[in-house]
PDB file of C-alpha atoms in Angstrom:
ATOM      1  CA  MET R   1      25.859  -7.498 -67.186  1.00  0.00           C
ATOM      2  CA  LEU R   2      27.445 -10.945 -67.133  1.00  0.00           C
ATOM      3  CA  LYS R   3      27.448 -12.871 -63.838  1.00  0.00           C
ATOM      4  CA  ILE R   4      30.980 -14.264 -63.873  1.00  0.00           C
ATOM      5  CA  VAL R   5      32.081 -14.004 -60.252  1.00  0.00           C
ATOM      6  CA  GLU R   6      28.941 -15.704 -58.929  1.00  0.00           C
ATOM      7  CA  LYS R   7      29.906 -18.876 -60.854  1.00  0.00           C
ATOM      8  CA  THR R   8      33.512 -18.985 -59.676  1.00  0.00           C
ATOM      9  CA  LYS R   9      33.209 -22.559 -58.377  1.00  0.00           C
ATOM     10  CA  LEU R  10      31.995 -23.731 -61.780  1.00  0.00           C
ATOM     11  CA  TRP R  11      34.940 -22.125 -63.629  1.00  0.00           C
ATOM     12  CA  PHE R  12      37.444 -23.511 -61.132  1.00  0.00           C
ATOM     13  CA  ALA R  13      35.885 -26.985 -61.288  1.00  0.00           C
ATOM     14  CA  MET R  14      36.039 -27.032 -65.100  1.00  0.00           C
ATOM     15  CA  SER R  15      39.693 -26.017 -65.108  1.00  0.00           C
ATOM     16  CA  LEU R  16      40.586 -28.491 -62.377  1.00  0.00           C
ATOM     17  CA  PHE R  17      38.868 -31.292 -64.290  1.00  0.00           C
ATOM     18  CA  ILE R  18      40.857 -30.549 -67.473  1.00  0.00           C
ATOM     19  CA  ILE R  19      44.140 -30.212 -65.560  1.00  0.00           C
ATOM     20  CA  ILE R  20      43.582 -33.511 -63.713  1.00  0.00           C
ATOM     21  CA  ILE R  21      42.959 -35.331 -67.012  1.00  0.00           C
ATOM     22  CA  GLY R  22      46.141 -33.834 -68.467  1.00  0.00           C
ATOM     23  CA  MET R  23      48.203 -34.710 -65.405  1.00  0.00           C
ATOM     24  CA  GLY R  24      46.753 -38.228 -65.489  1.00  0.00           C
ATOM     25  CA  PHE R  25      48.032 -38.689 -69.040  1.00  0.00           C
ATOM     26  CA  MET R  26      51.386 -37.228 -68.040  1.00  0.00           C
ATOM     27  CA  VAL R  27      51.738 -39.721 -65.165  1.00  0.00           C
ATOM     28  CA  THR R  28      50.614 -42.743 -67.214  1.00  0.00           C
ATOM     29  CA  LYS R  29      52.058 -41.923 -70.644  1.00  0.00           C
ATOM     30  CA  GLY R  30      54.557 -39.209 -69.782  1.00  0.00           C
ATOM     31  CA  LEU R  31      55.640 -36.376 -72.045  1.00  0.00           C
ATOM     32  CA  ASN R  32      56.940 -37.185 -75.502  1.00  0.00           C
ATOM     33  CA  LEU R  33      60.368 -35.627 -75.021  1.00  0.00           C
ATOM     34  CA  GLY R  34      62.033 -34.742 -78.317  1.00  0.00           C
ATOM     35  CA  ILE R  35      65.751 -34.772 -78.985  1.00  0.00           C
ATOM     36  CA  ASP R  36      66.027 -31.121 -77.932  1.00  0.00           C
ATOM     37  CA  PHE R  37      65.474 -32.305 -74.338  1.00  0.00           C
ATOM     38  CA  LYS R  38      66.345 -35.999 -74.380  1.00  0.00           C
ATOM     39  CA  GLY R  39      69.179 -35.988 -76.863  1.00  0.00           C
ATOM     40  CA  GLY R  40      69.450 -37.986 -80.061  1.00  0.00           C
ATOM     41  CA  THR R  41      69.827 -37.702 -83.826  1.00  0.00           C
ATOM     42  CA  LYS R  42      67.388 -36.205 -86.326  1.00  0.00           C
ATOM     43  CA  LEU R  43      67.703 -37.130 -90.005  1.00  0.00           C
ATOM     44  CA  ASP R  44      65.854 -35.511 -92.900  1.00  0.00           C
ATOM     45  CA  ILE R  45      65.831 -37.705 -95.996  1.00  0.00           C
ATOM     46  CA  LYS R  46      64.488 -36.576 -99.353  1.00  0.00           C
ATOM     47  CA  MET R  47      63.078 -39.702-100.972  1.00  0.00           C
ATOM     48  CA  ASN R  48      62.616 -38.336-104.528  1.00  0.00           C
ATOM     49  CA  GLN R  49      60.363 -41.282-105.369  1.00  0.00           C
ATOM     50  CA  ALA R  50      57.203 -43.058-104.258  1.00  0.00           C
ATOM     51  CA  PHE R  51      57.684 -45.073-101.076  1.00  0.00           C
ATOM     52  CA  VAL R  52      55.737 -46.883 -98.375  1.00  0.00           C
ATOM     53  CA  LYS R  53      56.580 -45.522 -94.936  1.00  0.00           C
ATOM     54  CA  THR R  54      56.093 -48.877 -93.195  1.00  0.00           C
ATOM     55  CA  ASP R  55      58.721 -50.432 -95.465  1.00  0.00           C
ATOM     56  CA  VAL R  56      61.233 -47.739 -94.551  1.00  0.00           C
ATOM     57  CA  ASP R  57      60.317 -48.166 -90.883  1.00  0.00           C
ATOM     58  CA  LYS R  58      61.304 -51.842 -91.121  1.00  0.00           C
ATOM     59  CA  ILE R  59      64.807 -50.819 -92.188  1.00  0.00           C
ATOM     60  CA  ILE R  60      65.037 -48.236 -89.392  1.00  0.00           C
ATOM     61  CA  ASP R  61      63.702 -50.675 -86.785  1.00  0.00           C
ATOM     62  CA  LYS R  62      66.298 -53.261 -87.761  1.00  0.00           C
ATOM     63  CA  HIS R  63      68.973 -50.819 -86.581  1.00  0.00           C
ATOM     64  CA  ALA R  64      67.271 -48.646 -83.923  1.00  0.00           C
ATOM     65  CA  LYS R  65      65.031 -51.415 -82.512  1.00  0.00           C
ATOM     66  CA  GLY R  66      62.026 -49.288 -81.577  1.00  0.00           C
ATOM     67  CA  GLU R  67      64.103 -46.383 -80.224  1.00  0.00           C
ATOM     68  CA  TYR R  68      63.005 -43.981 -82.947  1.00  0.00           C
ATOM     69  CA  LEU R  69      60.179 -41.905 -84.391  1.00  0.00           C
ATOM     70  CA  SER R  70      59.537 -41.310 -88.077  1.00  0.00           C
ATOM     71  CA  LYS R  71      57.118 -39.103 -89.970  1.00  0.00           C
ATOM     72  CA  THR R  72      56.593 -37.912 -93.517  1.00  0.00           C
ATOM     73  CA  LEU R  73      57.053 -34.263 -94.478  1.00  0.00           C
ATOM     74  CA  ASP R  74      56.159 -32.118 -97.487  1.00  0.00           C
ATOM     75  CA  GLU R  75      53.052 -34.141 -98.342  1.00  0.00           C
ATOM     76  CA  GLY R  76      54.849 -37.463 -98.153  1.00  0.00           C
ATOM     77  CA  LYS R  77      57.884 -36.508-100.248  1.00  0.00           C
ATOM     78  CA  ASN R  78      60.421 -36.417 -97.419  1.00  0.00           C
ATOM     79  CA  LEU R  79      60.993 -38.547 -94.333  1.00  0.00           C
ATOM     80  CA  GLU R  80      62.080 -37.293 -90.909  1.00  0.00           C
ATOM     81  CA  ILE R  81      63.683 -39.841 -88.596  1.00  0.00           C
ATOM     82  CA  THR R  82      64.382 -39.110 -84.942  1.00  0.00           C
ATOM     83  CA  VAL R  83      66.580 -41.662 -83.192  1.00  0.00           C
ATOM     84  CA  LYS R  84      66.685 -41.499 -79.406  1.00  0.00           C
ATOM     85  CA  SER R  85      69.900 -40.749 -77.582  1.00  0.00           C
ATOM     86  CA  ASP R  86      72.435 -43.628 -77.377  1.00  0.00           C
ATOM     87  CA  ALA R  87      70.280 -45.889 -79.587  1.00  0.00           C
ATOM     88  CA  LEU R  88      72.786 -45.732 -82.439  1.00  0.00           C
ATOM     89  CA  THR R  89      76.415 -44.727 -82.802  1.00  0.00           C
ATOM     90  CA  ALA R  90      77.504 -42.452 -85.640  1.00  0.00           C
ATOM     91  CA  ASP R  91      78.717 -45.477 -87.627  1.00  0.00           C
ATOM     92  CA  GLN R  92      75.448 -47.362 -87.068  1.00  0.00           C
ATOM     93  CA  THR R  93      73.458 -44.309 -88.181  1.00  0.00           C
ATOM     94  CA  ALA R  94      75.560 -44.076 -91.334  1.00  0.00           C
ATOM     95  CA  THR R  95      74.961 -47.781 -92.010  1.00  0.00           C
ATOM     96  CA  MET R  96      71.209 -47.337 -91.628  1.00  0.00           C
ATOM     97  CA  VAL R  97      71.148 -44.365 -94.015  1.00  0.00           C
ATOM     98  CA  LYS R  98      73.269 -46.310 -96.512  1.00  0.00           C
ATOM     99  CA  GLU R  99      70.773 -49.183 -96.449  1.00  0.00           C
ATOM    100  CA  ILE R 100      67.847 -46.817 -97.042  1.00  0.00           C
ATOM    101  CA  LYS R 101      69.708 -45.271 -99.968  1.00  0.00           C
ATOM    102  CA  SER R 102      70.497 -48.677-101.432  1.00  0.00           C
ATOM    103  CA  GLN R 103      66.826 -49.629-101.439  1.00  0.00           C
ATOM    104  CA  TYR R 104      65.607 -46.201-102.566  1.00  0.00           C
ATOM    105  CA  LYS R 105      68.153 -45.159-105.160  1.00  0.00           C
ATOM    106  CA  SER R 106      66.845 -41.609-105.581  1.00  0.00           C
ATOM    107  CA  SER R 107      66.881 -40.792-101.867  1.00  0.00           C
ATOM    108  CA  GLU R 108      69.375 -38.356-100.389  1.00  0.00           C
ATOM    109  CA  LEU R 109      70.243 -37.238 -96.871  1.00  0.00           C
ATOM    110  CA  LEU R 110      69.391 -33.556 -96.489  1.00  0.00           C
ATOM    111  CA  THR R 111      70.365 -32.891 -92.869  1.00  0.00           C
ATOM    112  CA  GLU R 112      71.662 -34.760 -89.844  1.00  0.00           C
ATOM    113  CA  ASN R 113      71.588 -33.103 -86.416  1.00  0.00           C
ATOM    114  CA  THR R 114      72.830 -34.752 -83.235  1.00  0.00           C
ATOM    115  CA  ILE R 115      72.149 -33.356 -79.767  1.00  0.00           C
ATOM    116  CA  GLY R 116      73.684 -34.840 -76.623  1.00  0.00           C
ATOM    117  CA  ALA R 117      71.599 -35.614 -73.553  1.00  0.00           C
ATOM    118  CA  THR R 118      73.668 -33.083 -71.582  1.00  0.00           C
ATOM    119  CA  VAL R 119      72.675 -30.306 -73.981  1.00  0.00           C
ATOM    120  CA  GLY R 120      69.029 -31.347 -73.654  1.00  0.00           C
ATOM    121  CA  SER R 121      69.226 -31.228 -69.853  1.00  0.00           C
ATOM    122  CA  GLU R 122      70.812 -27.780 -70.012  1.00  0.00           C
ATOM    123  CA  LEU R 123      68.048 -26.561 -72.349  1.00  0.00           C
ATOM    124  CA  LYS R 124      65.402 -27.863 -69.945  1.00  0.00           C
ATOM    125  CA  THR R 125      67.013 -26.044 -67.005  1.00  0.00           C
ATOM    126  CA  LYS R 126      67.317 -22.789 -68.948  1.00  0.00           C
ATOM    127  CA  ALA R 127      63.711 -23.029 -70.170  1.00  0.00           C
ATOM    128  CA  ILE R 128      62.369 -23.455 -66.620  1.00  0.00           C
ATOM    129  CA  THR R 129      64.655 -20.709 -65.302  1.00  0.00           C
ATOM    130  CA  GLY R 130      63.585 -18.327 -68.058  1.00  0.00           C
ATOM    131  CA  LEU R 131      59.909 -18.997 -67.391  1.00  0.00           C
ATOM    132  CA  ILE R 132      60.306 -18.409 -63.639  1.00  0.00           C
ATOM    133  CA  ILE R 133      62.206 -15.151 -64.214  1.00  0.00           C
ATOM    134  CA  ALA R 134      59.588 -13.970 -66.709  1.00  0.00           C
ATOM    135  CA  MET R 135      56.734 -14.695 -64.298  1.00  0.00           C
ATOM    136  CA  PHE R 136      58.573 -13.007 -61.414  1.00  0.00           C
ATOM    137  CA  CYS R 137      59.118  -9.886 -63.520  1.00  0.00           C
ATOM    138  CA  MET R 138      55.434  -9.887 -64.467  1.00  0.00           C
ATOM    139  CA  LEU R 139      54.465 -10.172 -60.794  1.00  0.00           C
ATOM    140  CA  VAL R 140      56.683  -7.217 -59.889  1.00  0.00           C
ATOM    141  CA  TYR R 141      55.473  -5.082 -62.805  1.00  0.00           C
ATOM    142  CA  ILE R 142      51.770  -5.742 -62.208  1.00  0.00           C
ATOM    143  CA  GLY R 143      52.264  -5.280 -58.459  1.00  0.00           C
ATOM    144  CA  ILE R 144      53.777  -1.830 -59.050  1.00  0.00           C
ATOM    145  CA  ARG R 145      51.515  -0.823 -61.930  1.00  0.00           C
ATOM    146  CA  PHE R 146      48.296  -2.016 -60.274  1.00  0.00           C
ATOM    147  CA  GLU R 147      48.470  -3.771 -56.906  1.00  0.00           C
ATOM    148  CA  PHE R 148      50.075  -6.950 -55.567  1.00  0.00           C
ATOM    149  CA  LYS R 149      46.782  -8.884 -55.536  1.00  0.00           C
ATOM    150  CA  PHE R 150      46.404  -8.287 -59.270  1.00  0.00           C
ATOM    151  CA  GLY R 151      49.907  -9.692 -59.748  1.00  0.00           C
ATOM    152  CA  VAL R 152      49.182 -12.838 -57.740  1.00  0.00           C
ATOM    153  CA  ALA R 153      45.923 -13.402 -59.627  1.00  0.00           C
ATOM    154  CA  ALA R 154      47.705 -12.989 -62.964  1.00  0.00           C
ATOM    155  CA  ILE R 155      50.413 -15.510 -62.009  1.00  0.00           C
ATOM    156  CA  VAL R 156      47.754 -18.025 -60.897  1.00  0.00           C
ATOM    157  CA  ALA R 157      46.090 -17.640 -64.307  1.00  0.00           C
ATOM    158  CA  LEU R 158      49.447 -18.148 -66.070  1.00  0.00           C
ATOM    159  CA  LEU R 159      50.158 -21.294 -64.037  1.00  0.00           C
ATOM    160  CA  HIS R 160      46.689 -22.499 -65.057  1.00  0.00           C
ATOM    161  CA  ASP R 161      47.568 -21.929 -68.729  1.00  0.00           C
ATOM    162  CA  ILE R 162      50.896 -23.747 -68.402  1.00  0.00           C
ATOM    163  CA  LEU R 163      49.327 -26.763 -66.674  1.00  0.00           C
ATOM    164  CA  VAL R 164      46.623 -27.002 -69.350  1.00  0.00           C
ATOM    165  CA  MET R 165      49.240 -26.762 -72.115  1.00  0.00           C
ATOM    166  CA  VAL R 166      51.434 -29.438 -70.516  1.00  0.00           C
ATOM    167  CA  GLY R 167      48.310 -31.591 -70.301  1.00  0.00           C
ATOM    168  CA  VAL R 168      47.595 -31.019 -74.019  1.00  0.00           C
ATOM    169  CA  TYR R 169      51.143 -32.096 -74.877  1.00  0.00           C
ATOM    170  CA  ALA R 170      50.724 -35.221 -72.727  1.00  0.00           C
ATOM    171  CA  ILE R 171      47.283 -36.139 -74.125  1.00  0.00           C
ATOM    172  CA  PHE R 172      48.176 -35.693 -77.805  1.00  0.00           C
ATOM    173  CA  GLN R 173      51.799 -36.825 -77.321  1.00  0.00           C
ATOM    174  CA  ILE R 174      53.116 -33.740 -79.114  1.00  0.00           C
ATOM    175  CA  PRO R 175      56.934 -33.825 -79.122  1.00  0.00           C
ATOM    176  CA  VAL R 176      58.316 -31.604 -76.373  1.00  0.00           C
ATOM    177  CA  ASN R 177      61.198 -29.738 -77.964  1.00  0.00           C
ATOM    178  CA  ALA R 178      62.299 -26.170 -78.674  1.00  0.00           C
ATOM    179  CA  THR R 179      58.872 -25.392 -80.168  1.00  0.00           C
ATOM    180  CA  PHE R 180      57.354 -26.272 -76.789  1.00  0.00           C
ATOM    181  CA  ILE R 181      59.341 -23.454 -75.172  1.00  0.00           C
ATOM    182  CA  ALA R 182      58.318 -21.065 -77.938  1.00  0.00           C
ATOM    183  CA  ALA R 183      54.649 -22.057 -77.601  1.00  0.00           C
ATOM    184  CA  ILE R 184      54.598 -21.691 -73.813  1.00  0.00           C
ATOM    185  CA  LEU R 185      56.334 -18.292 -73.814  1.00  0.00           C
ATOM    186  CA  THR R 186      54.062 -17.031 -76.602  1.00  0.00           C
ATOM    187  CA  ILE R 187      50.962 -18.142 -74.725  1.00  0.00           C
ATOM    188  CA  VAL R 188      52.199 -16.628 -71.453  1.00  0.00           C
ATOM    189  CA  GLY R 189      52.793 -13.290 -73.188  1.00  0.00           C
ATOM    190  CA  TYR R 190      49.425 -13.372 -74.941  1.00  0.00           C
ATOM    191  CA  SER R 191      47.530 -14.376 -71.802  1.00  0.00           C
ATOM    192  CA  ILE R 192      49.112 -11.734 -69.549  1.00  0.00           C
ATOM    193  CA  ASN R 193      48.263  -9.046 -72.105  1.00  0.00           C
ATOM    194  CA  ASP R 194      44.600 -10.075 -72.087  1.00  0.00           C
ATOM    195  CA  THR R 195      44.591 -10.246 -68.278  1.00  0.00           C
ATOM    196  CA  ILE R 196      46.053  -6.749 -67.914  1.00  0.00           C
ATOM    197  CA  VAL R 197      43.291  -5.330 -70.125  1.00  0.00           C
ATOM    198  CA  VAL R 198      40.642  -6.752 -67.773  1.00  0.00           C
ATOM    199  CA  PHE R 199      42.536  -5.640 -64.654  1.00  0.00           C
ATOM    200  CA  ASP R 200      42.974  -2.127 -66.019  1.00  0.00           C
ATOM    201  CA  ARG R 201      39.212  -1.833 -66.480  1.00  0.00           C
ATOM    202  CA  ILE R 202      38.617  -3.153 -62.953  1.00  0.00           C
ATOM    203  CA  ARG R 203      40.972  -0.524 -61.575  1.00  0.00           C
ATOM    204  CA  GLU R 204      39.150   2.239 -63.453  1.00  0.00           C
ATOM    205  CA  ASN R 205      35.744   1.021 -62.332  1.00  0.00           C
ATOM    206  CA  GLN R 206      36.904   0.898 -58.718  1.00  0.00           C
ATOM    207  CA  LYS R 207      37.252   4.669 -58.948  1.00  0.00           C
ATOM    208  CA  ASN R 208      33.999   5.222 -60.843  1.00  0.00           C
ATOM    209  CA  MET R 209      31.830   2.730 -58.934  1.00  0.00           C
ATOM    210  CA  ARG R 210      32.801   3.448 -55.343  1.00  0.00           C
ATOM    211  CA  LYS R 211      29.467   2.316 -53.896  1.00  0.00           C
ATOM    212  CA  ALA R 212      29.350  -0.930 -55.880  1.00  0.00           C
ATOM    213  CA  SER R 213      30.451  -4.307 -54.488  1.00  0.00           C
ATOM    214  CA  ILE R 214      33.626  -6.043 -55.616  1.00  0.00           C
ATOM    215  CA  ASP R 215      31.550  -8.652 -57.456  1.00  0.00           C
ATOM    216  CA  GLU R 216      29.596  -5.987 -59.323  1.00  0.00           C
ATOM    217  CA  ILE R 217      32.737  -4.044 -60.264  1.00  0.00           C
ATOM    218  CA  THR R 218      34.403  -7.204 -61.579  1.00  0.00           C
ATOM    219  CA  ASN R 219      31.350  -8.393 -63.516  1.00  0.00           C
ATOM    220  CA  THR R 220      30.934  -4.950 -65.076  1.00  0.00           C
ATOM    221  CA  SER R 221      34.606  -4.794 -66.054  1.00  0.00           C
ATOM    222  CA  ILE R 222      34.536  -8.250 -67.642  1.00  0.00           C
ATOM    223  CA  THR R 223      31.364  -7.394 -69.551  1.00  0.00           C
ATOM    224  CA  GLN R 224      32.926  -4.188 -70.869  1.00  0.00           C
ATOM    225  CA  THR R 225      36.087  -5.969 -72.089  1.00  0.00           C
ATOM    226  CA  MET R 226      34.432  -9.182 -73.308  1.00  0.00           C
ATOM    227  CA  ALA R 227      33.844  -7.969 -76.880  1.00  0.00           C
ATOM    228  CA  ARG R 228      37.451  -6.794 -77.143  1.00  0.00           C
ATOM    229  CA  SER R 229      38.757 -10.159 -75.887  1.00  0.00           C
ATOM    230  CA  ILE R 230      36.586 -12.170 -78.279  1.00  0.00           C
ATOM    231  CA  ASN R 231      37.514 -10.021 -81.284  1.00  0.00           C
ATOM    232  CA  THR R 232      41.231 -10.223 -80.500  1.00  0.00           C
ATOM    233  CA  VAL R 233      41.121 -13.992 -80.037  1.00  0.00           C
ATOM    234  CA  ALA R 234      39.051 -14.510 -83.202  1.00  0.00           C
ATOM    235  CA  THR R 235      41.365 -12.500 -85.458  1.00  0.00           C
ATOM    236  CA  THR R 236      44.455 -14.192 -83.983  1.00  0.00           C
ATOM    237  CA  LEU R 237      42.938 -17.648 -84.348  1.00  0.00           C
ATOM    238  CA  PHE R 238      42.079 -17.040 -88.013  1.00  0.00           C
ATOM    239  CA  THR R 239      45.773 -16.515 -88.704  1.00  0.00           C
ATOM    240  CA  ILE R 240      47.046 -19.428 -86.612  1.00  0.00           C
ATOM    241  CA  ILE R 241      44.460 -21.851 -88.023  1.00  0.00           C
ATOM    242  CA  ALA R 242      45.431 -20.808 -91.551  1.00  0.00           C
ATOM    243  CA  VAL R 243      49.075 -21.531 -90.694  1.00  0.00           C
ATOM    244  CA  TYR R 244      48.084 -24.909 -89.215  1.00  0.00           C
ATOM    245  CA  VAL R 245      46.137 -25.903 -92.328  1.00  0.00           C
ATOM    246  CA  PHE R 246      48.464 -24.602 -95.034  1.00  0.00           C
ATOM    247  CA  VAL R 247      51.903 -24.961 -93.399  1.00  0.00           C
ATOM    248  CA  PRO R 248      52.113 -28.575 -92.133  1.00  0.00           C
ATOM    249  CA  SER R 249      55.809 -28.299 -91.295  1.00  0.00           C
ATOM    250  CA  ILE R 250      55.139 -26.127 -88.219  1.00  0.00           C
ATOM    251  CA  ARG R 251      51.993 -27.795 -86.915  1.00  0.00           C
ATOM    252  CA  GLU R 252      53.919 -28.810 -83.795  1.00  0.00           C
ATOM    253  CA  LEU R 253      53.936 -25.089 -82.949  1.00  0.00           C
ATOM    254  CA  SER R 254      50.651 -23.869 -84.440  1.00  0.00           C
ATOM    255  CA  PHE R 255      48.449 -26.554 -82.827  1.00  0.00           C
ATOM    256  CA  PRO R 256      49.443 -25.788 -79.203  1.00  0.00           C
ATOM    257  CA  LEU R 257      49.186 -22.066 -80.002  1.00  0.00           C
ATOM    258  CA  ILE R 258      45.563 -22.523 -81.046  1.00  0.00           C
ATOM    259  CA  ILE R 259      44.812 -24.301 -77.764  1.00  0.00           C
ATOM    260  CA  GLY R 260      46.915 -21.855 -75.746  1.00  0.00           C
ATOM    261  CA  ILE R 261      45.265 -18.726 -77.143  1.00  0.00           C
ATOM    262  CA  LEU R 262      41.827 -20.090 -76.274  1.00  0.00           C
ATOM    263  CA  VAL R 263      43.013 -21.131 -72.808  1.00  0.00           C
ATOM    264  CA  GLY R 264      44.687 -17.753 -72.233  1.00  0.00           C
ATOM    265  CA  CYS R 265      41.508 -15.873 -73.089  1.00  0.00           C
ATOM    266  CA  TYR R 266      39.497 -18.169 -70.815  1.00  0.00           C
ATOM    267  CA  SER R 267      41.871 -17.793 -67.865  1.00  0.00           C
ATOM    268  CA  SER R 268      41.984 -13.994 -68.145  1.00  0.00           C
ATOM    269  CA  ILE R 269      38.224 -13.833 -67.685  1.00  0.00           C
ATOM    270  CA  PHE R 270      37.241 -16.882 -65.667  1.00  0.00           C
ATOM    271  CA  ILE R 271      40.346 -17.527 -63.551  1.00  0.00           C
ATOM    272  CA  ALA R 272      42.372 -14.330 -63.019  1.00  0.00           C
ATOM    273  CA  SER R 273      39.430 -12.051 -62.213  1.00  0.00           C
ATOM    274  CA  PRO R 274      37.695 -14.437 -59.746  1.00  0.00           C
ATOM    275  CA  VAL R 275      41.037 -15.112 -58.020  1.00  0.00           C
ATOM    276  CA  TRP R 276      41.513 -11.362 -57.570  1.00  0.00           C
ATOM    277  CA  VAL R 277      38.000 -11.113 -56.096  1.00  0.00           C
ATOM    278  CA  ILE R 278      38.806 -13.886 -53.605  1.00  0.00           C
ATOM    279  CA  LEU R 279      42.070 -12.201 -52.574  1.00  0.00           C
ATOM    280  CA  LYS R 280      40.351  -8.820 -52.274  1.00  0.00           C
ATOM    281  CA  LYS R 281      37.563 -10.165 -50.079  1.00  0.00           C
ATOM    282  CA  ARG R 282      40.018 -12.003 -47.814  1.00  0.00           C
ATOM    283  CA  SER R 283      42.039  -8.827 -47.450  1.00  0.00           C
ATOM    284  CA  LYS R 284      38.959  -6.850 -46.417  1.00  0.00           C
ATOM    285  CA  LYS R 285      37.999  -9.546 -43.892  1.00  0.00           C
ATOM    286  CA  ALA R 286      41.502  -9.463 -42.420  1.00  0.00           C
ATOM    287  CA  ILE R 287      41.334  -5.679 -42.039  1.00  0.00           C
ATOM    288  CA  ALA R 288      37.862  -5.881 -40.488  1.00  0.00           C
TER     289      ALA R 288
END
């Protein structure tokens, strides 16, 4: 039987250390807000010829003056340019594209999407609201299906996952855009599913191990579900890693999912269960 509960301080300390590092990067560097949140213009240009990205960047910088991001797509064949909100007017953007086309005759503008800062602010508000509503519904469901302490422990684990993921975005400066919302919601759903499996086994063992301590019941439950958790995570990761390697265009989504799935599995075992034990023991002390 694994001794998980006895090392609660170690698990909490490890998580706190990682979260503090992430929050430190967020305070010093901030989040790399994409145009979905900050507003701006995204251009996809098909170059149709060999080009040096730094040379194209010089043209872009002459117009946008550092208020842009650029990256190659499709193994260097295309170029994606993201200009920050209010850096260029529509006419200035058209002039910049015209200059790129004049230097690279075969290039062509595939798409041009402009999002206002107001739309980005609205998206941010809706994303936060949606996440809060989702977590509240989970708390209510788990509280009814199991008990309220299980619900609180599950929400603490989810908050842990979100803080770690925000830290990952801050450390690696991954653009925070619509894929960020998708990644967070996917991870929250995956993590709560894993947590419920562990909690369900704890509930069953409470009935079957009436003379056992809370620590022993929890350790036994985690041990019994450990193989299932590892197998589920492994098979899921194989798929996501394959997507990350072979589909570069969605690495902004697949990379955080890889981290999030690992974090979600960790929190279900080493955060949610110990938190429930702490709440359970405090409740018994209060009754006594």
